[in-house]
Coordinates of N, CA and C in Angstrom, one line a residue:
M2 N 43.2 65.8 -12.1 CA 41.9 65.4 -12.7 C 41.8 63.9 -13.0
A3 N 42.9 63.3 -13.3 CA 42.9 61.9 -13.6 C 42.2 61.0 -12.6
P4 N 42.5 61.2 -11.3 CA 41.8 60.4 -10.2 C 40.3 60.6 -10.3
V5 N 39.8 61.9 -10.6 CA 38.4 62.1 -10.6 C 37.7 61.4 -11.7
R6 N 38.3 61.4 -12.9 CA 37.8 60.7 -14.0 C 37.7 59.2 -13.8
L7 N 38.8 58.6 -13.1 CA 38.8 57.2 -12.8 C 37.7 56.9 -11.8
H8 N 37.5 57.8 -10.8 CA 36.4 57.5 -9.9 C 35.0 57.5 -10.6
S9 N 34.9 58.5 -11.6 CA 33.6 58.5 -12.3 C 33.4 57.3 -13.1
V10 N 34.4 56.8 -13.7 CA 34.2 55.5 -14.5 C 33.9 54.4 -13.6
M11 N 34.6 54.3 -12.5 CA 34.3 53.2 -11.5 C 32.9 53.3 -11.0
L12 N 32.4 54.5 -10.7 CA 31.1 54.7 -10.2 C 30.0 54.3 -11.2
S13 N 30.3 54.6 -12.5 CA 29.4 54.2 -13.5 C 29.3 52.7 -13.7
G14 N 30.4 52.1 -13.5 CA 30.5 50.6 -13.6 C 29.7 50.0 -12.4
V15 N 29.8 50.6 -11.3 CA 29.1 50.1 -10.1 C 27.6 50.2 -10.3
I16 N 27.1 51.4 -10.9 CA 25.7 51.6 -11.2 C 25.2 50.6 -12.1
V17 N 25.9 50.3 -13.2 CA 25.5 49.3 -14.2 C 25.4 47.9 -13.5
A18 N 26.4 47.6 -12.7 CA 26.4 46.3 -12.0 C 25.2 46.2 -11.1
A19 N 24.9 47.3 -10.4 CA 23.7 47.3 -9.5 C 22.4 47.1 -10.3
V20 N 22.3 47.8 -11.4 CA 21.1 47.6 -12.2 C 20.9 46.2 -12.7
L21 N 22.0 45.6 -13.2 CA 21.9 44.2 -13.6 C 21.6 43.3 -12.5
A22 N 22.1 43.6 -11.3 CA 21.9 42.7 -10.2 C 20.4 42.8 -9.7
L23 N 19.8 43.9 -9.9 CA 18.5 44.1 -9.4 C 17.4 43.9 -10.4
C24 N 17.7 43.8 -11.7 CA 16.7 43.6 -12.7 C 16.3 42.2 -12.9
A25 N 15.2 41.9 -13.5 CA 14.7 40.5 -13.9 C 15.1 40.3 -15.3
C26 N 16.2 39.5 -15.5 CA 16.7 39.3 -16.9 C 16.1 37.9 -17.4
P27 N 15.6 37.9 -18.6 CA 15.0 36.7 -19.2 C 16.0 35.5 -19.3
A28 N 15.6 34.3 -19.0 CA 16.4 33.2 -19.2 C 16.2 32.6 -20.6
L29 N 17.1 31.7 -21.1 CA 16.9 31.0 -22.3 C 15.7 30.1 -22.3
A30 N 14.9 30.1 -23.4 CA 13.7 29.3 -23.4 C 13.9 27.8 -23.5
D31 N 13.1 27.0 -22.8 CA 13.1 25.6 -22.9 C 11.8 25.2 -23.7
S32 N 11.7 24.0 -24.1 CA 10.5 23.6 -24.8 C 10.1 22.1 -24.5
V33 N 8.9 21.9 -24.8 CA 8.3 20.5 -24.6 C 7.4 20.3 -25.8
T34 N 7.4 19.1 -26.4 CA 6.7 18.8 -27.6 C 5.8 17.5 -27.3
Y35 N 4.5 17.6 -27.9 CA 3.6 16.5 -27.8 C 3.1 16.2 -29.2
S36 N 2.8 14.9 -29.5 CA 2.5 14.5 -30.8 C 1.2 13.7 -30.8
A37 N 0.4 13.7 -31.9 CA -0.8 12.9 -32.1 C -1.0 12.7 -33.6
S38 N -1.8 11.7 -33.9 CA -2.0 11.4 -35.3 C -3.4 10.8 -35.5
L39 N -3.9 10.9 -36.8 CA -5.2 10.3 -37.2 C -5.0 9.4 -38.4
P40 N -5.7 8.3 -38.4 CA -5.4 7.3 -39.5 C -6.0 7.7 -40.8
L41 N -5.6 7.0 -41.9 CA -6.1 7.2 -43.2 C -7.6 7.0 -43.3
A42 N -8.3 7.9 -43.9 CA -9.8 7.8 -44.1 C -10.2 8.6 -45.3
T43 N -11.3 8.1 -46.0 CA -11.8 8.8 -47.2 C -12.3 10.2 -46.8
T44 N -11.8 11.2 -47.6 CA -12.3 12.5 -47.4 C -13.8 12.6 -47.9
N45 N -14.6 13.5 -47.3 CA -14.3 14.5 -46.3 C -14.6 14.0 -44.9
W46 N -13.6 14.3 -44.0 CA -13.8 13.9 -42.6 C -13.4 15.0 -41.7
A47 N -14.0 14.9 -40.5 CA -13.7 15.8 -39.4 C -13.4 14.9 -38.1
S48 N -12.3 15.2 -37.5 CA -12.0 14.5 -36.3 C -11.3 15.4 -35.3
S49 N -10.5 14.9 -34.4 CA -9.9 15.8 -33.4 C -8.6 15.1 -32.8
M50 N -7.7 15.9 -32.3 CA -6.5 15.4 -31.6 C -6.5 16.0 -30.2
S51 N -6.0 15.2 -29.3 CA -5.9 15.7 -27.9 C -4.5 15.9 -27.5
F52 N -4.1 17.0 -26.9 CA -2.8 17.3 -26.5 C -2.8 17.8 -25.0
P53 N -1.8 17.4 -24.2 CA -1.7 18.0 -22.9 C -1.5 19.5 -23.0
Q54 N -2.1 20.3 -22.1 CA -1.9 21.7 -22.0 C -0.5 21.9 -21.4
F55 N 0.0 23.2 -21.5 CA 1.3 23.5 -20.9 C 1.1 23.6 -19.4
D56 N 1.9 22.9 -18.7 CA 1.8 22.9 -17.2 C 2.5 24.1 -16.6
P57 N 1.8 25.0 -16.0 CA 2.3 26.3 -15.5 C 3.4 26.0 -14.4
A58 N 3.5 24.8 -13.9 CA 4.5 24.5 -12.9 C 5.9 24.6 -13.5
L59 N 6.0 24.4 -14.8 CA 7.3 24.5 -15.5 C 7.8 25.9 -15.7
G60 N 7.0 26.9 -15.6 CA 7.4 28.2 -15.8 C 6.3 29.0 -16.5
C61 N 6.7 30.0 -17.4 CA 5.7 30.8 -18.1 C 5.8 30.5 -19.6
L62 N 4.7 30.3 -20.2 CA 4.6 30.0 -21.6 C 4.8 31.2 -22.4
D63 N 5.8 31.1 -23.4 CA 6.1 32.3 -24.2 C 5.5 32.2 -25.6
S64 N 5.5 31.0 -26.2 CA 4.9 30.8 -27.5 C 4.6 29.4 -27.8
I65 N 3.8 29.1 -28.8 CA 3.4 27.8 -29.2 C 3.6 27.6 -30.6
C66 N 4.2 26.5 -31.0 CA 4.3 26.2 -32.5 C 3.6 24.9 -32.8
F67 N 3.0 24.9 -34.0 CA 2.3 23.8 -34.5 C 2.9 23.3 -35.8
S68 N 3.0 21.9 -35.9 CA 3.5 21.3 -37.1 C 2.4 20.3 -37.6
L69 N 1.9 20.5 -38.8 CA 0.8 19.7 -39.3 C 1.3 18.9 -40.5
D70 N 1.4 17.6 -40.4 CA 1.8 16.7 -41.5 C 0.6 16.1 -42.2
G71 N 0.4 16.5 -43.4 CA -0.7 15.9 -44.2 C -0.3 14.9 -45.2
H72 N -1.1 13.8 -45.3 CA -0.8 12.8 -46.3 C -2.1 12.5 -47.1
V73 N -1.9 12.5 -48.4 CA -3.0 12.2 -49.3 C -2.7 11.0 -50.2
E74 N -3.6 10.2 -50.5 CA -3.4 9.1 -51.5 C -4.7 8.7 -52.1
G75 N -4.6 8.0 -53.3 CA -5.8 7.6 -53.9 C -5.7 7.4 -55.4
V76 N -6.8 7.5 -56.1 CA -6.9 7.2 -57.5 C -7.4 8.4 -58.3
A77 N -6.8 8.7 -59.4 CA -7.2 9.8 -60.3 C -7.4 9.4 -61.7
K78 N -8.6 9.8 -62.3 CA -8.9 9.4 -63.7 C -9.4 10.6 -64.5
F79 N -9.2 10.5 -65.8 CA -9.8 11.5 -66.6 C -10.1 10.9 -68.0
E80 N -11.0 11.6 -68.7 CA -11.3 11.3 -70.1 C -11.5 12.7 -70.8
S81 N -10.8 12.9 -71.8 CA -11.0 14.2 -72.5 C -12.0 13.9 -73.7
L82 N -13.0 14.7 -73.7 CA -14.0 14.6 -74.7 C -13.8 15.6 -75.8
D83 N -12.7 16.3 -75.8 CA -12.5 17.4 -76.8 C -12.3 16.8 -78.2
A84 N -12.6 17.6 -79.2 CA -12.4 17.2 -80.6 C -11.0 17.5 -81.1
A85 N -10.1 17.9 -80.1 CA -8.7 18.2 -80.5 C -7.8 17.6 -79.4
A86 N -6.6 17.5 -79.7 CA -5.6 17.0 -78.7 C -5.6 18.1 -77.5
A87 N -5.2 17.6 -76.3 CA -5.1 18.4 -75.1 C -4.0 17.9 -74.2
T88 N -3.6 18.9 -73.3 CA -2.7 18.5 -72.2 C -3.5 18.6 -70.9
V89 N -3.7 17.5 -70.3 CA -4.5 17.5 -69.1 C -3.7 17.3 -67.8
T90 N -4.0 18.1 -66.9 CA -3.3 18.1 -65.6 C -4.3 17.7 -64.5
M91 N -3.9 16.8 -63.6 CA -4.8 16.4 -62.5 C -4.0 16.6 -61.2
N92 N -4.7 17.1 -60.2 CA -4.1 17.2 -58.8 C -4.9 16.4 -57.8
L93 N -4.4 15.3 -57.4 CA -5.0 14.6 -56.3 C -4.5 15.3 -55.0
Q94 N -5.5 15.9 -54.3 CA -5.1 16.7 -53.1 C -6.1 16.7 -52.1
A95 N -5.7 17.0 -50.9 CA -6.6 17.2 -49.7 C -6.1 18.4 -49.0
T96 N -7.1 19.1 -48.4 CA -6.8 20.3 -47.6 C -7.1 19.9 -46.1
L97 N -6.0 19.9 -45.3 CA -6.1 19.5 -43.9 C -5.9 20.7 -43.0
T98 N -6.8 20.9 -42.1 CA -6.7 22.1 -41.2 C -6.8 21.7 -39.8
L99 N -5.8 22.2 -39.0 CA -5.8 22.0 -37.5 C -6.4 23.3 -37.0
Q100 N -7.3 23.1 -36.0 CA -8.1 24.3 -35.5 C -8.0 24.4 -34.0
R101 N -8.4 25.6 -33.6 CA -8.6 25.8 -32.1 C -10.0 25.2 -31.8
P102 N -10.3 25.0 -30.5 CA -11.6 24.5 -30.1 C -12.7 25.2 -30.7
D103 N -12.6 26.5 -31.0 CA -13.7 27.3 -31.5 C -13.7 27.3 -33.0
A104 N -12.9 26.4 -33.6 CA -12.9 26.1 -35.1 C -12.2 27.2 -35.9
S105 N -11.5 28.1 -35.2 CA -10.6 29.0 -35.9 C -9.3 28.3 -36.3
T106 N -8.7 28.7 -37.4 CA -7.6 28.0 -38.0 C -6.3 28.3 -37.3
L107 N -5.5 27.2 -37.0 CA -4.2 27.3 -36.5 C -3.1 27.1 -37.6
V108 N -3.3 26.0 -38.4 CA -2.4 25.8 -39.5 C -3.1 24.9 -40.6
V109 N -2.7 25.1 -41.8 CA -3.3 24.4 -43.0 C -2.2 23.7 -43.8
T110 N -2.4 22.5 -44.2 CA -1.4 21.9 -45.2 C -2.2 21.2 -46.3
I111 N -1.6 21.3 -47.5 CA -2.3 20.8 -48.7 C -1.3 19.9 -49.5
P112 N -1.3 18.6 -49.2 CA -0.5 17.7 -50.0 C -1.1 17.5 -51.4
V113 N -0.2 17.5 -52.4 CA -0.7 17.4 -53.8 C 0.1 16.3 -54.6
A114 N -0.5 15.4 -55.2 CA 0.1 14.5 -56.2 C -0.4 14.9 -57.6
Q115 N 0.5 15.3 -58.4 CA 0.1 15.9 -59.7 C 0.5 15.0 -60.9
T116 N -0.4 14.9 -61.9 CA -0.1 14.2 -63.1 C -0.3 15.2 -64.3
M117 N 0.4 15.0 -65.4 CA 0.2 15.8 -66.6 C 0.4 14.9 -67.8
D118 N -0.6 14.9 -68.7 CA -0.6 14.0 -69.9 C -1.0 14.7 -71.2
N119 N -0.4 14.4 -72.3 CA -0.8 14.8 -73.6 C -1.6 13.7 -74.2
V120 N -2.9 14.1 -74.6 CA -3.8 13.0 -75.1 C -4.4 13.5 -76.4
T121 N -4.9 12.6 -77.2 CA -5.5 12.9 -78.5 C -6.9 13.4 -78.3
A122 N -7.5 13.7 -79.4 CA -9.0 14.0 -79.4 C -9.7 12.8 -78.9
F123 N -10.9 13.0 -78.4 CA -11.7 11.9 -77.8 C -11.7 10.7 -78.8
D124 N -11.4 9.5 -78.2 CA -11.2 8.3 -79.0 C -12.5 7.6 -79.1
G125 N -13.6 8.1 -78.6 CA -14.9 7.5 -78.8 C -15.4 6.6 -77.6
T126 N -14.5 6.3 -76.7 CA -14.9 5.5 -75.5 C -14.6 6.1 -74.2
I127 N -15.6 6.2 -73.3 CA -15.3 6.8 -72.0 C -14.9 5.6 -71.1
D128 N -13.6 5.3 -71.1 CA -13.0 4.2 -70.3 C -11.8 4.7 -69.5
F129 N -11.6 6.0 -69.4 CA -10.5 6.6 -68.7 C -9.2 5.9 -69.1
G130 N -9.1 5.7 -70.4 CA -7.9 5.0 -70.9 C -7.8 5.3 -72.4
G131 N -7.2 4.4 -73.2 CA -7.0 4.6 -74.6 C -6.1 5.8 -74.9
T132 N -6.4 6.5 -76.0 CA -5.6 7.6 -76.3 C -6.1 9.0 -75.8
S133 N -7.3 9.0 -75.2 CA -7.8 10.3 -74.7 C -8.1 10.3 -73.2
G134 N -7.6 9.3 -72.5 CA -7.9 9.2 -71.1 C -6.7 8.5 -70.3
R135 N -6.7 8.7 -69.0 CA -5.7 8.0 -68.2 C -6.3 7.6 -66.9
T136 N -5.7 6.6 -66.3 CA -6.1 6.2 -64.9 C -4.8 6.0 -64.1
Y137 N -4.8 6.7 -62.9 CA -3.6 6.6 -62.1 C -4.0 6.0 -60.7
E138 N -3.5 4.9 -60.3 CA -3.8 4.3 -59.0 C -2.5 4.4 -58.2
G139 N -2.7 4.5 -56.9 CA -1.6 4.5 -55.9 C -0.9 5.9 -55.9
L140 N -1.6 6.9 -56.3 CA -0.9 8.3 -56.1 C -0.9 8.6 -54.7
S141 N 0.2 9.3 -54.3 CA 0.3 9.8 -52.9 C 1.2 11.0 -52.8
A142 N 1.1 11.7 -51.7 CA 1.9 12.9 -51.5 C 1.8 13.3 -50.0
N143 N 2.9 14.0 -49.5 CA 2.9 14.5 -48.1 C 3.3 15.9 -48.2
K144 N 2.9 16.6 -47.2 CA 3.2 18.1 -47.0 C 3.1 18.4 -45.6
V145 N 4.2 19.1 -45.1 CA 4.2 19.6 -43.7 C 4.2 21.1 -43.7
E146 N 3.3 21.7 -42.8 CA 3.3 23.2 -42.7 C 3.4 23.5 -41.2
D147 N 4.1 24.6 -40.9 CA 4.3 25.0 -39.5 C 3.7 26.4 -39.3
A148 N 3.3 26.6 -38.0 CA 2.8 28.0 -37.6 C 3.0 28.1 -36.1
C149 N 3.3 29.4 -35.7 CA 3.5 29.7 -34.3 C 2.6 30.8 -33.9
T150 N 2.4 30.9 -32.6 CA 1.6 32.0 -32.0 C 2.1 32.3 -30.6
S151 N 2.0 33.6 -30.3 CA 2.3 34.1 -29.0 C 1.2 35.0 -28.5
A152 N 0.1 34.9 -29.2 CA -1.1 35.8 -28.8 C -1.5 35.5 -27.4
P153 N -1.8 36.5 -26.6 CA -2.2 36.3 -25.2 C -3.4 35.3 -25.1
G154 N -4.3 35.4 -26.0 CA -5.5 34.5 -25.9 C -5.0 33.0 -26.0
D155 N -4.1 32.8 -26.9 CA -3.6 31.4 -27.1 C -2.8 31.0 -26.0
I156 N -2.0 31.9 -25.4 CA -1.2 31.5 -24.2 C -2.1 31.1 -23.1
T157 N -3.2 31.8 -22.9 CA -4.1 31.4 -21.9 C -4.8 30.1 -22.2
L158 N -5.2 29.9 -23.5 CA -6.0 28.8 -23.9 C -5.2 27.5 -23.7
F159 N -3.9 27.5 -24.0 CA -3.1 26.3 -24.0 C -2.4 26.1 -22.6
T160 N -2.6 26.9 -21.7 CA -2.0 26.8 -20.3 C -3.0 26.1 -19.4
G161 N -2.6 25.1 -18.7 CA -3.4 24.4 -17.7 C -2.8 23.1 -17.3
T162 N -3.6 22.3 -16.6 CA -3.2 21.0 -16.1 C -3.9 19.9 -16.8
G163 N -4.8 20.2 -17.7 CA -5.6 19.1 -18.4 C -5.1 18.9 -19.9
N164 N -6.1 18.6 -20.7 CA -5.8 18.4 -22.1 C -6.6 19.4 -22.9
I165 N -6.1 19.7 -24.1 CA -6.9 20.5 -25.0 C -7.1 19.7 -26.3
V166 N -8.4 19.8 -26.8 CA -8.8 19.0 -27.9 C -8.9 19.9 -29.1
L167 N -8.1 19.6 -30.2 CA -8.0 20.4 -31.4 C -8.7 19.7 -32.5
P168 N -9.7 20.3 -33.1 CA -10.4 19.7 -34.3 C -9.4 19.6 -35.5
V169 N -9.6 18.6 -36.3 CA -8.9 18.5 -37.6 C -9.9 18.1 -38.7
V170 N -9.8 18.9 -39.8 CA -10.7 18.7 -40.9 C -9.9 18.4 -42.1
A171 N -10.3 17.3 -42.9 CA -9.7 16.9 -44.1 C -10.8 17.0 -45.2
T172 N -10.5 17.9 -46.2 CA -11.4 18.2 -47.3 C -10.8 17.7 -48.6
G173 N -11.5 16.9 -49.3 CA -11.0 16.5 -50.7 C -11.1 17.7 -51.6
S174 N -9.9 18.1 -52.1 CA -9.9 19.3 -53.0 C -9.2 19.0 -54.3
S175 N -9.3 17.7 -54.8 CA -8.7 17.3 -56.0 C -9.4 18.0 -57.2
N176 N -8.6 18.2 -58.2 CA -9.1 19.0 -59.4 C -8.3 18.7 -60.6
G177 N -8.8 19.1 -61.8 CA -8.1 18.9 -63.0 C -8.4 19.9 -64.0
S178 N -7.6 20.1 -65.1 CA -7.8 21.1 -66.1 C -7.1 20.7 -67.4
G179 N -7.4 21.4 -68.5 CA -6.6 21.3 -69.7 C -7.5 21.0 -70.9
A180 N -8.7 20.5 -70.7 CA -9.6 20.3 -71.8 C -10.9 21.0 -71.5
G181 N -11.5 21.5 -72.6 CA -12.8 22.2 -72.4 C -13.9 21.2 -72.0
N182 N -13.8 19.9 -72.5 CA -14.8 18.9 -72.2 C -14.0 17.7 -71.6
L183 N -14.2 17.7 -70.2 CA -13.3 16.8 -69.5 C -14.1 16.1 -68.4
I184 N -14.0 14.8 -68.3 CA -14.5 14.0 -67.2 C -13.4 13.7 -66.2
L185 N -13.6 14.0 -65.0 CA -12.7 13.7 -63.9 C -13.3 12.8 -62.9
Q186 N -12.5 11.9 -62.3 CA -12.9 11.1 -61.2 C -11.8 10.8 -60.2
F187 N -12.1 11.1 -58.9 CA -11.1 11.0 -57.9 C -11.6 10.1 -56.8
N188 N -10.7 9.3 -56.2 CA -11.0 8.6 -54.9 C -9.9 9.1 -54.0
T189 N -10.2 9.9 -53.0 CA -9.2 10.6 -52.2 C -9.3 10.2 -50.7
S190 N -8.2 9.8 -50.2 CA -8.1 9.6 -48.7 C -7.0 10.4 -48.1
A191 N -7.1 10.7 -46.8 CA -6.1 11.5 -46.2 C -5.9 11.1 -44.8
S192 N -4.7 11.3 -44.3 CA -4.3 11.1 -42.8 C -3.5 12.3 -42.4
S193 N -3.3 12.4 -41.1 CA -2.5 13.5 -40.6 C -1.8 13.2 -39.3
G194 N -0.8 13.9 -39.1 CA -0.1 13.9 -37.8 C 0.2 15.3 -37.4
A195 N 0.3 15.6 -36.1 CA 0.5 17.0 -35.6 C 1.4 17.0 -34.4
Q196 N 2.2 18.1 -34.3 CA 3.0 18.3 -33.1 C 2.7 19.7 -32.5
V197 N 2.6 19.7 -31.2 CA 2.4 21.0 -30.5 C 3.7 21.2 -29.6
T198 N 4.4 22.3 -29.8 CA 5.6 22.5 -29.1 C 5.4 23.8 -28.2
Y199 N 5.6 23.7 -26.9 CA 5.5 24.8 -26.0 C 6.9 25.4 -25.7
F200 N 7.1 26.6 -25.9 CA 8.4 27.3 -25.6 C 8.1 28.1 -24.3
Y201 N 9.0 27.9 -23.3 CA 8.7 28.6 -22.0 C 10.0 29.0 -21.4
G202 N 9.9 29.8 -20.4 CA 11.0 30.2 -19.6 C 10.6 30.5 -18.2
D203 N 11.6 31.1 -17.4 CA 11.2 31.5 -16.0 C 10.2 32.6 -16.1
C204 N 9.3 32.6 -15.1 CA 8.4 33.7 -15.0 C 9.1 35.0 -14.6
P205 N 8.8 36.1 -15.2 CA 9.4 37.4 -14.8 C 9.2 37.8 -13.4
V206 N 10.2 38.3 -12.7 CA 10.1 38.8 -11.4 C 10.2 40.3 -11.4
P207 N 9.2 41.0 -10.8 CA 9.3 42.5 -10.9 C 10.6 43.0 -10.4
A208 N 11.2 43.9 -11.1 CA 12.5 44.5 -10.8 C 12.4 45.4 -9.6
R209 N 13.4 45.3 -8.6 CA 13.4 46.2 -7.5 C 14.0 47.6 -8.0
P210 N 13.4 48.7 -7.5 CA 13.9 50.0 -7.9 C 15.3 50.2 -7.4
V211 N 16.2 50.8 -8.3 CA 17.5 51.1 -7.9 C 17.6 52.4 -7.2
T212 N 18.1 52.4 -6.0 CA 18.2 53.7 -5.2 C 19.7 53.9 -4.8
W213 N 19.9 55.1 -4.4 CA 21.3 55.5 -4.0 C 21.8 54.6 -2.8
G214 N 20.8 54.3 -2.0 CA 21.1 53.5 -0.8 C 21.6 52.1 -1.2
S215 N 20.9 51.5 -2.2 CA 21.3 50.2 -2.6 C 22.6 50.2 -3.3
I216 N 23.0 51.3 -4.0 CA 24.3 51.4 -4.6 C 25.4 51.5 -3.6
K217 N 25.1 52.3 -2.5 CA 26.1 52.5 -1.5 C 26.5 51.2 -0.7
T218 N 25.5 50.3 -0.7 CA 25.8 49.1 0.1 C 26.8 48.3 -0.6
L219 N 27.0 48.5 -2.0 CA 28.1 47.8 -2.7 C 29.5 48.1 -2.3
Y220 N 29.6 49.3 -1.6 CA 30.9 49.7 -1.1 C 31.3 49.1 0.3
R221 N 30.3 48.6 0.9 CA 30.6 48.1 2.3 C 31.2 46.7 2.3

């Protein structure tokens, strides 16, 4: 019986080897990255970035990852008009959105520079200073957000031999809170940089069916 079992094990091994030899096994993915940027400008603004599409001569596109770097800077001021002391928080911020050509969202980043102050009741003068107000110049912040997609529609959209133009929108979203009677003033500017990374591999080849005849050829 031992020789029969050995023959069975050897035959199973041959079948596995044959299947591996005839199947289309995926290769490790490669990647290529493109970058673009937009200069600092007062919000609210809308612009665009241009990136090369994925060249299908490289292989088949598996997924696309986006990295959006948002920068905000500017001036933030407040004056509390309350009749009591208050703790006032200000957020100098911008909402930056990278979009597809149809204006649907790819990735959003919101850089925020925050201040927090304890102030007295209104000191009688609206000067964004004294004991009931503050002025901050040169505030700035950065924030990076990433997102990836492998949706068939995106794979098709980003594949080609030309360029794809992606809209970028920067909206001033600065805000403040902490006093029931509060004057806020912001001067907000934003810039952005983005990267598009294509992950790709060899295009799949349809597997040949495994037949008894193809297995037998391994013995010859």
